[in-house]
């Protein structure tokens, strides 16, 4: 008799345990995805202030804010995100190998890249621009860069694009980092720094540079930032839905102002999903 009571009690406890597990299982988000106790790996830049930067306090930047918002809509809290550095040359390989679930790293959508990975978005329309000293009024058009000392990082296509197509007489200076270009710009060793306006705005927004530089507003190219996923991944549709929600609830605009505002960045309106500007 005593044995039966113990067995019955054990059965009740087991049933309660199963019931509790079922009720408190993985959290479902708006898209029906499950986060639970799992992790999501997201690729970002670690060295682009305002875009994606690893700091002593954690990770910061517009791409970080976008990725965090998307992850939340997929059912993952901030503590479930594993941030991984995604250098430009490594992005397609990281997605193909499954090192990351998605990449938000100033990742411009191009026909060549679309053959290798799928893109959600775009979520930001940037343009190639120049950063000049705040008191410089001599550069108003791309042609004004002729005979100017133009800086970009070694291996960048931005400066080459200007020299080959827009200002053939520009004096191209290649430095190892954008930070080195900024120092040269501040010290008047160079006249202008060129890359995407969003990246330039991020650097110029740093406290030590506040008020020292300004964007030229030249809009020399269109750079459609997208979120890269593995070819054929069903995450693309879910991320697109999350991006639409980020725009509609005002979070996108808040992230733009937070990360780019100090540089006077005049951003384009949030792009429509699938609207890639050539």
C-alpha atoms as a PDB file:
ATOM      1  CA  UNK A   1       0.000   0.000   0.000  1.00  0.00           C
ATOM      2  CA  UNK A   2       2.774   2.369   0.885  1.00  0.00           C
ATOM      3  CA  UNK A   3       4.543   1.553  -2.412  1.00  0.00           C
ATOM      4  CA  UNK A   4       1.434   2.477  -4.409  1.00  0.00           C
ATOM      5  CA  UNK A   5       1.223   5.891  -2.681  1.00  0.00           C
ATOM      6  CA  UNK A   6       4.817   6.708  -3.526  1.00  0.00           C
ATOM      7  CA  UNK A   7       4.339   5.647  -7.122  1.00  0.00           C
ATOM      8  CA  UNK A   8       1.178   7.722  -7.458  1.00  0.00           C
ATOM      9  CA  UNK A   9       2.872  10.763  -5.962  1.00  0.00           C
ATOM     10  CA  UNK A  10       5.784  10.362  -8.343  1.00  0.00           C
ATOM     11  CA  UNK A  11       3.385  10.168 -11.270  1.00  0.00           C
ATOM     12  CA  UNK A  12       1.711  13.411 -10.180  1.00  0.00           C
ATOM     13  CA  UNK A  13       5.070  15.177  -9.849  1.00  0.00           C
ATOM     14  CA  UNK A  14       6.121  13.948 -13.271  1.00  0.00           C
ATOM     15  CA  UNK A  15       2.893  15.186 -14.824  1.00  0.00           C
ATOM     16  CA  UNK A  16       3.298  18.592 -13.189  1.00  0.00           C
ATOM     17  CA  UNK A  17       6.883  18.786 -14.438  1.00  0.00           C
ATOM     18  CA  UNK A  18       5.850  18.016 -18.004  1.00  0.00           C
ATOM     19  CA  UNK A  19       3.009  20.529 -17.800  1.00  0.00           C
ATOM     20  CA  UNK A  20       5.316  23.265 -16.497  1.00  0.00           C
ATOM     21  CA  UNK A  21       7.800  22.578 -19.264  1.00  0.00           C
ATOM     22  CA  UNK A  22       5.090  22.823 -21.883  1.00  0.00           C
ATOM     23  CA  UNK A  23       3.757  26.103 -20.472  1.00  0.00           C
ATOM     24  CA  UNK A  24       7.165  27.702 -19.985  1.00  0.00           C
ATOM     25  CA  UNK A  25       8.807  26.562 -23.208  1.00  0.00           C
ATOM     26  CA  UNK A  26      10.623  28.556 -25.828  1.00  0.00           C
ATOM     27  CA  UNK A  27       9.342  32.088 -26.237  1.00  0.00           C
ATOM     28  CA  UNK A  28       7.538  32.698 -29.516  1.00  0.00           C
ATOM     29  CA  UNK A  29       7.891  36.054 -31.243  1.00  0.00           C
ATOM     30  CA  UNK A  30       5.617  37.883 -33.664  1.00  0.00           C
ATOM     31  CA  UNK A  31       6.957  35.816 -36.534  1.00  0.00           C
ATOM     32  CA  UNK A  32       6.473  32.465 -34.832  1.00  0.00           C
ATOM     33  CA  UNK A  33      10.202  31.938 -34.321  1.00  0.00           C
ATOM     34  CA  UNK A  34      11.545  30.405 -31.154  1.00  0.00           C
ATOM     35  CA  UNK A  35      14.440  31.834 -29.188  1.00  0.00           C
ATOM     36  CA  UNK A  36      14.349  29.941 -25.906  1.00  0.00           C
ATOM     37  CA  UNK A  37      17.741  29.250 -24.389  1.00  0.00           C
ATOM     38  CA  UNK A  38      19.531  29.136 -27.710  1.00  0.00           C
ATOM     39  CA  UNK A  39      21.909  31.711 -29.116  1.00  0.00           C
ATOM     40  CA  UNK A  40      21.844  33.623 -32.373  1.00  0.00           C
ATOM     41  CA  UNK A  41      25.147  34.542 -34.047  1.00  0.00           C
ATOM     42  CA  UNK A  42      25.187  37.937 -35.764  1.00  0.00           C
ATOM     43  CA  UNK A  43      28.008  39.409 -37.813  1.00  0.00           C
ATOM     44  CA  UNK A  44      28.829  43.111 -37.447  1.00  0.00           C
ATOM     45  CA  UNK A  45      31.782  45.422 -37.919  1.00  0.00           C
ATOM     46  CA  UNK A  46      33.876  45.919 -34.796  1.00  0.00           C
ATOM     47  CA  UNK A  47      35.765  49.021 -35.959  1.00  0.00           C
ATOM     48  CA  UNK A  48      33.239  51.439 -37.467  1.00  0.00           C
ATOM     49  CA  UNK A  49      32.013  54.075 -34.987  1.00  0.00           C
ATOM     50  CA  UNK A  50      28.330  54.848 -35.494  1.00  0.00           C
ATOM     51  CA  UNK A  51      27.874  51.674 -37.564  1.00  0.00           C
ATOM     52  CA  UNK A  52      29.317  48.759 -35.628  1.00  0.00           C
ATOM     53  CA  UNK A  53      31.966  49.096 -32.946  1.00  0.00           C
ATOM     54  CA  UNK A  54      33.265  46.964 -30.106  1.00  0.00           C
ATOM     55  CA  UNK A  55      33.753  49.152 -27.046  1.00  0.00           C
ATOM     56  CA  UNK A  56      34.703  48.503 -23.405  1.00  0.00           C
ATOM     57  CA  UNK A  57      30.999  48.870 -22.603  1.00  0.00           C
ATOM     58  CA  UNK A  58      29.833  46.417 -25.275  1.00  0.00           C
ATOM     59  CA  UNK A  59      28.743  46.864 -28.878  1.00  0.00           C
ATOM     60  CA  UNK A  60      27.338  50.058 -30.376  1.00  0.00           C
ATOM     61  CA  UNK A  61      26.237  51.561 -33.670  1.00  0.00           C
ATOM     62  CA  UNK A  62      23.333  51.741 -36.085  1.00  0.00           C
ATOM     63  CA  UNK A  63      23.869  48.222 -37.435  1.00  0.00           C
ATOM     64  CA  UNK A  64      24.022  46.921 -33.868  1.00  0.00           C
ATOM     65  CA  UNK A  65      20.699  48.599 -33.047  1.00  0.00           C
ATOM     66  CA  UNK A  66      19.092  47.222 -36.213  1.00  0.00           C
ATOM     67  CA  UNK A  67      20.431  43.717 -35.574  1.00  0.00           C
ATOM     68  CA  UNK A  68      19.330  43.772 -31.931  1.00  0.00           C
ATOM     69  CA  UNK A  69      15.815  44.836 -32.942  1.00  0.00           C
ATOM     70  CA  UNK A  70      15.617  42.108 -35.588  1.00  0.00           C
ATOM     71  CA  UNK A  71      16.897  39.481 -33.155  1.00  0.00           C
ATOM     72  CA  UNK A  72      14.222  40.483 -30.633  1.00  0.00           C
ATOM     73  CA  UNK A  73      11.512  40.049 -33.266  1.00  0.00           C
ATOM     74  CA  UNK A  74      12.966  36.609 -34.015  1.00  0.00           C
ATOM     75  CA  UNK A  75      12.568  35.715 -30.355  1.00  0.00           C
ATOM     76  CA  UNK A  76      16.059  36.379 -28.982  1.00  0.00           C
ATOM     77  CA  UNK A  77      16.919  38.657 -26.087  1.00  0.00           C
ATOM     78  CA  UNK A  78      20.047  40.798 -26.030  1.00  0.00           C
ATOM     79  CA  UNK A  79      21.775  38.240 -23.787  1.00  0.00           C
ATOM     80  CA  UNK A  80      21.195  35.539 -26.422  1.00  0.00           C
ATOM     81  CA  UNK A  81      23.124  37.373 -29.149  1.00  0.00           C
ATOM     82  CA  UNK A  82      26.649  36.260 -29.978  1.00  0.00           C
ATOM     83  CA  UNK A  83      28.358  39.094 -31.849  1.00  0.00           C
ATOM     84  CA  UNK A  84      30.997  38.085 -34.388  1.00  0.00           C
ATOM     85  CA  UNK A  85      33.334  40.363 -36.289  1.00  0.00           C
ATOM     86  CA  UNK A  86      32.558  40.312 -39.993  1.00  0.00           C
ATOM     87  CA  UNK A  87      35.299  41.919 -42.026  1.00  0.00           C
ATOM     88  CA  UNK A  88      34.329  42.896 -45.549  1.00  0.00           C
ATOM     89  CA  UNK A  89      36.348  40.156 -47.216  1.00  0.00           C
ATOM     90  CA  UNK A  90      34.962  37.435 -44.912  1.00  0.00           C
ATOM     91  CA  UNK A  91      31.217  38.058 -45.032  1.00  0.00           C
ATOM     92  CA  UNK A  92      30.155  35.672 -47.804  1.00  0.00           C
ATOM     93  CA  UNK A  93      32.365  32.878 -46.416  1.00  0.00           C
ATOM     94  CA  UNK A  94      30.958  33.306 -42.896  1.00  0.00           C
ATOM     95  CA  UNK A  95      27.399  32.966 -44.174  1.00  0.00           C
ATOM     96  CA  UNK A  96      28.183  29.994 -46.401  1.00  0.00           C
ATOM     97  CA  UNK A  97      29.924  28.132 -43.557  1.00  0.00           C
ATOM     98  CA  UNK A  98      27.129  28.927 -41.106  1.00  0.00           C
ATOM     99  CA  UNK A  99      29.419  30.869 -38.753  1.00  0.00           C
ATOM    100  CA  UNK A 100      26.625  33.441 -38.354  1.00  0.00           C
ATOM    101  CA  UNK A 101      22.863  33.458 -38.795  1.00  0.00           C
ATOM    102  CA  UNK A 102      22.870  36.878 -40.439  1.00  0.00           C
ATOM    103  CA  UNK A 103      25.179  39.811 -41.083  1.00  0.00           C
ATOM    104  CA  UNK A 104      24.461  43.529 -40.610  1.00  0.00           C
ATOM    105  CA  UNK A 105      27.793  45.205 -41.345  1.00  0.00           C
ATOM    106  CA  UNK A 106      27.466  48.160 -43.767  1.00  0.00           C
ATOM    107  CA  UNK A 107      26.808  45.361 -46.274  1.00  0.00           C
ATOM    108  CA  UNK A 108      25.899  46.945 -49.619  1.00  0.00           C
ATOM    109  CA  UNK A 109      23.590  44.920 -51.861  1.00  0.00           C
ATOM    110  CA  UNK A 110      25.267  44.328 -55.243  1.00  0.00           C
ATOM    111  CA  UNK A 111      24.483  41.966 -58.138  1.00  0.00           C
ATOM    112  CA  UNK A 112      27.764  40.137 -57.551  1.00  0.00           C
ATOM    113  CA  UNK A 113      27.029  39.525 -53.876  1.00  0.00           C
ATOM    114  CA  UNK A 114      23.444  38.477 -54.599  1.00  0.00           C
ATOM    115  CA  UNK A 115      24.825  35.510 -56.524  1.00  0.00           C
ATOM    116  CA  UNK A 116      26.448  34.275 -53.314  1.00  0.00           C
ATOM    117  CA  UNK A 117      24.071  35.280 -50.504  1.00  0.00           C
ATOM    118  CA  UNK A 118      20.506  36.491 -50.009  1.00  0.00           C
ATOM    119  CA  UNK A 119      19.714  39.947 -48.662  1.00  0.00           C
ATOM    120  CA  UNK A 120      16.873  41.205 -46.499  1.00  0.00           C
ATOM    121  CA  UNK A 121      16.179  44.908 -46.818  1.00  0.00           C
ATOM    122  CA  UNK A 122      17.581  47.306 -47.740  1.00  0.00           C
ATOM    123  CA  UNK A 123      17.356  49.067 -44.369  1.00  0.00           C
ATOM    124  CA  UNK A 124      19.509  52.117 -45.167  1.00  0.00           C
ATOM    125  CA  UNK A 125      20.330  54.030 -48.336  1.00  0.00           C
ATOM    126  CA  UNK A 126      23.804  55.517 -47.985  1.00  0.00           C
ATOM    127  CA  UNK A 127      25.903  57.380 -50.539  1.00  0.00           C
ATOM    128  CA  UNK A 128      29.589  57.748 -51.202  1.00  0.00           C
ATOM    129  CA  UNK A 129      30.560  61.160 -49.906  1.00  0.00           C
ATOM    130  CA  UNK A 130      33.502  63.119 -48.547  1.00  0.00           C
ATOM    131  CA  UNK A 131      34.326  64.377 -45.098  1.00  0.00           C
ATOM    132  CA  UNK A 132      36.088  67.742 -44.938  1.00  0.00           C
ATOM    133  CA  UNK A 133      37.089  70.193 -42.247  1.00  0.00           C
ATOM    134  CA  UNK A 134      34.191  72.216 -40.898  1.00  0.00           C
ATOM    135  CA  UNK A 135      35.633  75.507 -42.179  1.00  0.00           C
ATOM    136  CA  UNK A 136      36.383  74.214 -45.705  1.00  0.00           C
ATOM    137  CA  UNK A 137      34.120  75.780 -48.321  1.00  0.00           C
ATOM    138  CA  UNK A 138      36.157  74.795 -51.384  1.00  0.00           C
ATOM    139  CA  UNK A 139      34.619  71.347 -52.037  1.00  0.00           C
ATOM    140  CA  UNK A 140      31.039  71.562 -53.265  1.00  0.00           C
ATOM    141  CA  UNK A 141      31.050  69.119 -56.198  1.00  0.00           C
ATOM    142  CA  UNK A 142      33.066  65.978 -57.056  1.00  0.00           C
ATOM    143  CA  UNK A 143      35.022  68.010 -59.636  1.00  0.00           C
ATOM    144  CA  UNK A 144      36.310  70.220 -56.801  1.00  0.00           C
ATOM    145  CA  UNK A 145      38.346  67.228 -55.614  1.00  0.00           C
ATOM    146  CA  UNK A 146      40.730  67.677 -58.553  1.00  0.00           C
ATOM    147  CA  UNK A 147      44.207  68.544 -57.229  1.00  0.00           C
ATOM    148  CA  UNK A 148      42.973  67.934 -53.682  1.00  0.00           C
ATOM    149  CA  UNK A 149      44.613  65.354 -51.415  1.00  0.00           C
ATOM    150  CA  UNK A 150      41.968  62.655 -51.140  1.00  0.00           C
ATOM    151  CA  UNK A 151      42.269  59.946 -48.493  1.00  0.00           C
ATOM    152  CA  UNK A 152      40.733  56.507 -48.102  1.00  0.00           C
ATOM    153  CA  UNK A 153      41.867  53.209 -46.629  1.00  0.00           C
ATOM    154  CA  UNK A 154      44.222  50.918 -48.497  1.00  0.00           C
ATOM    155  CA  UNK A 155      42.284  48.625 -50.835  1.00  0.00           C
ATOM    156  CA  UNK A 156      39.108  50.715 -50.760  1.00  0.00           C
ATOM    157  CA  UNK A 157      37.155  51.158 -53.974  1.00  0.00           C
ATOM    158  CA  UNK A 158      35.776  54.534 -52.875  1.00  0.00           C
ATOM    159  CA  UNK A 159      38.831  56.675 -53.621  1.00  0.00           C
ATOM    160  CA  UNK A 160      39.499  54.761 -56.840  1.00  0.00           C
ATOM    161  CA  UNK A 161      35.933  55.457 -57.944  1.00  0.00           C
ATOM    162  CA  UNK A 162      36.454  59.199 -57.460  1.00  0.00           C
ATOM    163  CA  UNK A 163      39.832  59.270 -59.215  1.00  0.00           C
ATOM    164  CA  UNK A 164      38.766  57.148 -62.201  1.00  0.00           C
ATOM    165  CA  UNK A 165      35.283  58.573 -62.789  1.00  0.00           C
ATOM    166  CA  UNK A 166      34.804  61.943 -61.109  1.00  0.00           C
ATOM    167  CA  UNK A 167      38.060  63.752 -60.329  1.00  0.00           C
ATOM    168  CA  UNK A 168      40.987  62.249 -62.273  1.00  0.00           C
ATOM    169  CA  UNK A 169      43.426  64.844 -60.960  1.00  0.00           C
ATOM    170  CA  UNK A 170      42.722  64.110 -57.306  1.00  0.00           C
ATOM    171  CA  UNK A 171      45.856  63.241 -55.340  1.00  0.00           C
ATOM    172  CA  UNK A 172      44.975  59.872 -53.867  1.00  0.00           C
ATOM    173  CA  UNK A 173      46.401  59.138 -50.411  1.00  0.00           C
ATOM    174  CA  UNK A 174      45.917  55.614 -49.018  1.00  0.00           C
ATOM    175  CA  UNK A 175      46.146  55.159 -45.264  1.00  0.00           C
ATOM    176  CA  UNK A 176      45.793  51.903 -43.293  1.00  0.00           C
ATOM    177  CA  UNK A 177      42.698  53.047 -41.331  1.00  0.00           C
ATOM    178  CA  UNK A 178      39.972  55.679 -41.475  1.00  0.00           C
ATOM    179  CA  UNK A 179      41.184  56.935 -38.109  1.00  0.00           C
ATOM    180  CA  UNK A 180      44.560  57.705 -39.692  1.00  0.00           C
ATOM    181  CA  UNK A 181      42.775  59.604 -42.477  1.00  0.00           C
ATOM    182  CA  UNK A 182      40.881  61.612 -39.863  1.00  0.00           C
ATOM    183  CA  UNK A 183      44.113  62.570 -38.122  1.00  0.00           C
ATOM    184  CA  UNK A 184      45.543  63.678 -41.462  1.00  0.00           C
ATOM    185  CA  UNK A 185      42.398  65.661 -42.205  1.00  0.00           C
ATOM    186  CA  UNK A 186      42.522  67.344 -38.820  1.00  0.00           C
ATOM    187  CA  UNK A 187      46.199  68.217 -39.268  1.00  0.00           C
ATOM    188  CA  UNK A 188      45.596  69.517 -42.831  1.00  0.00           C
ATOM    189  CA  UNK A 189      47.840  66.868 -44.339  1.00  0.00           C
ATOM    190  CA  UNK A 190      44.912  65.795 -46.493  1.00  0.00           C
ATOM    191  CA  UNK A 191      41.901  67.721 -47.784  1.00  0.00           C
ATOM    192  CA  UNK A 192      39.125  65.144 -47.815  1.00  0.00           C
ATOM    193  CA  UNK A 193      38.267  61.613 -46.719  1.00  0.00           C
ATOM    194  CA  UNK A 194      35.916  59.506 -48.833  1.00  0.00           C
ATOM    195  CA  UNK A 195      33.729  56.453 -48.179  1.00  0.00           C
ATOM    196  CA  UNK A 196      30.012  55.916 -47.427  1.00  0.00           C
ATOM    197  CA  UNK A 197      28.360  58.955 -45.825  1.00  0.00           C
ATOM    198  CA  UNK A 198      26.974  56.801 -42.997  1.00  0.00           C
ATOM    199  CA  UNK A 199      30.483  55.622 -42.079  1.00  0.00           C
ATOM    200  CA  UNK A 200      31.844  59.164 -42.307  1.00  0.00           C
ATOM    201  CA  UNK A 201      29.023  60.431 -40.098  1.00  0.00           C
ATOM    202  CA  UNK A 202      29.815  57.752 -37.530  1.00  0.00           C
ATOM    203  CA  UNK A 203      33.455  58.787 -37.301  1.00  0.00           C
ATOM    204  CA  UNK A 204      32.646  62.495 -37.223  1.00  0.00           C
ATOM    205  CA  UNK A 205      30.119  61.903 -34.430  1.00  0.00           C
ATOM    206  CA  UNK A 206      32.797  60.762 -32.010  1.00  0.00           C
ATOM    207  CA  UNK A 207      33.100  63.190 -29.063  1.00  0.00           C
ATOM    208  CA  UNK A 208      36.717  64.126 -29.839  1.00  0.00           C
ATOM    209  CA  UNK A 209      35.761  65.199 -33.383  1.00  0.00           C
ATOM    210  CA  UNK A 210      32.476  66.957 -32.674  1.00  0.00           C
ATOM    211  CA  UNK A 211      32.233  70.192 -34.686  1.00  0.00           C
ATOM    212  CA  UNK A 212      35.567  69.662 -36.462  1.00  0.00           C
ATOM    213  CA  UNK A 213      34.308  68.009 -39.656  1.00  0.00           C
ATOM    214  CA  UNK A 214      31.323  68.098 -41.982  1.00  0.00           C
ATOM    215  CA  UNK A 215      29.909  65.951 -44.762  1.00  0.00           C
ATOM    216  CA  UNK A 216      30.159  67.314 -48.300  1.00  0.00           C
ATOM    217  CA  UNK A 217      26.732  66.006 -49.328  1.00  0.00           C
ATOM    218  CA  UNK A 218      28.000  64.959 -52.767  1.00  0.00           C
ATOM    219  CA  UNK A 219      26.033  61.669 -53.059  1.00  0.00           C
ATOM    220  CA  UNK A 220      28.418  60.135 -55.588  1.00  0.00           C
ATOM    221  CA  UNK A 221      26.966  56.592 -55.449  1.00  0.00           C
ATOM    222  CA  UNK A 222      24.030  54.704 -53.956  1.00  0.00           C
ATOM    223  CA  UNK A 223      24.898  52.136 -51.268  1.00  0.00           C
ATOM    224  CA  UNK A 224      21.917  49.969 -50.302  1.00  0.00           C
ATOM    225  CA  UNK A 225      22.670  48.360 -46.930  1.00  0.00           C
ATOM    226  CA  UNK A 226      21.083  44.950 -46.547  1.00  0.00           C
ATOM    227  CA  UNK A 227      21.147  42.131 -44.010  1.00  0.00           C
ATOM    228  CA  UNK A 228      22.940  39.145 -45.474  1.00  0.00           C
ATOM    229  CA  UNK A 229      21.710  35.591 -44.902  1.00  0.00           C
ATOM    230  CA  UNK A 230      22.741  32.232 -46.292  1.00  0.00           C
ATOM    231  CA  UNK A 231      21.443  31.542 -49.783  1.00  0.00           C
ATOM    232  CA  UNK A 232      17.934  30.095 -49.552  1.00  0.00           C
ATOM    233  CA  UNK A 233      17.494  30.854 -45.831  1.00  0.00           C
ATOM    234  CA  UNK A 234      13.910  31.341 -44.617  1.00  0.00           C
ATOM    235  CA  UNK A 235      15.249  34.075 -42.316  1.00  0.00           C
ATOM    236  CA  UNK A 236      15.075  36.565 -45.181  1.00  0.00           C
ATOM    237  CA  UNK A 237      11.275  36.918 -45.048  1.00  0.00           C
ATOM    238  CA  UNK A 238      11.243  37.080 -41.235  1.00  0.00           C
ATOM    239  CA  UNK A 239      13.952  39.751 -41.145  1.00  0.00           C
ATOM    240  CA  UNK A 240      12.110  41.794 -43.793  1.00  0.00           C
ATOM    241  CA  UNK A 241       9.006  41.762 -41.603  1.00  0.00           C
ATOM    242  CA  UNK A 242      11.060  42.868 -38.593  1.00  0.00           C
ATOM    243  CA  UNK A 243      12.625  45.729 -40.581  1.00  0.00           C
ATOM    244  CA  UNK A 244       9.190  46.947 -41.645  1.00  0.00           C
ATOM    245  CA  UNK A 245       8.090  46.932 -38.003  1.00  0.00           C
ATOM    246  CA  UNK A 246      11.212  48.842 -36.970  1.00  0.00           C
ATOM    247  CA  UNK A 247      10.330  51.616 -39.401  1.00  0.00           C
ATOM    248  CA  UNK A 248       6.627  51.707 -38.544  1.00  0.00           C
ATOM    249  CA  UNK A 249       7.101  51.948 -34.772  1.00  0.00           C
ATOM    250  CA  UNK A 250       9.708  54.737 -34.990  1.00  0.00           C
ATOM    251  CA  UNK A 251      12.672  52.678 -33.771  1.00  0.00           C
ATOM    252  CA  UNK A 252      14.509  53.067 -37.079  1.00  0.00           C
ATOM    253  CA  UNK A 253      14.403  56.878 -37.014  1.00  0.00           C
ATOM    254  CA  UNK A 254      15.493  56.913 -33.368  1.00  0.00           C
ATOM    255  CA  UNK A 255      18.491  54.724 -34.185  1.00  0.00           C
ATOM    256  CA  UNK A 256      19.525  57.035 -37.045  1.00  0.00           C
ATOM    257  CA  UNK A 257      19.425  60.135 -34.844  1.00  0.00           C
ATOM    258  CA  UNK A 258      21.200  58.385 -31.977  1.00  0.00           C
ATOM    259  CA  UNK A 259      24.137  57.156 -34.049  1.00  0.00           C
ATOM    260  CA  UNK A 260      24.548  59.778 -36.795  1.00  0.00           C
ATOM    261  CA  UNK A 261      22.911  62.927 -35.454  1.00  0.00           C
ATOM    262  CA  UNK A 262      25.983  64.684 -34.001  1.00  0.00           C
ATOM    263  CA  UNK A 263      27.569  64.860 -37.486  1.00  0.00           C
ATOM    264  CA  UNK A 264      24.572  66.567 -39.067  1.00  0.00           C
ATOM    265  CA  UNK A 265      23.910  63.507 -41.236  1.00  0.00           C
ATOM    266  CA  UNK A 266      20.977  64.138 -43.564  1.00  0.00           C
ATOM    267  CA  UNK A 267      19.729  60.608 -44.017  1.00  0.00           C
ATOM    268  CA  UNK A 268      17.464  59.353 -46.753  1.00  0.00           C
ATOM    269  CA  UNK A 269      14.009  58.139 -45.672  1.00  0.00           C
ATOM    270  CA  UNK A 270      13.859  54.483 -44.709  1.00  0.00           C
ATOM    271  CA  UNK A 271      13.905  52.475 -47.947  1.00  0.00           C
ATOM    272  CA  UNK A 272      11.092  50.129 -48.919  1.00  0.00           C
ATOM    273  CA  UNK A 273      11.902  46.447 -48.665  1.00  0.00           C
ATOM    274  CA  UNK A 274      13.245  45.240 -51.998  1.00  0.00           C
ATOM    275  CA  UNK A 275      13.782  48.760 -53.387  1.00  0.00           C
ATOM    276  CA  UNK A 276      17.464  48.669 -54.332  1.00  0.00           C
ATOM    277  CA  UNK A 277      18.612  51.936 -55.895  1.00  0.00           C
ATOM    278  CA  UNK A 278      21.158  51.593 -58.691  1.00  0.00           C
END
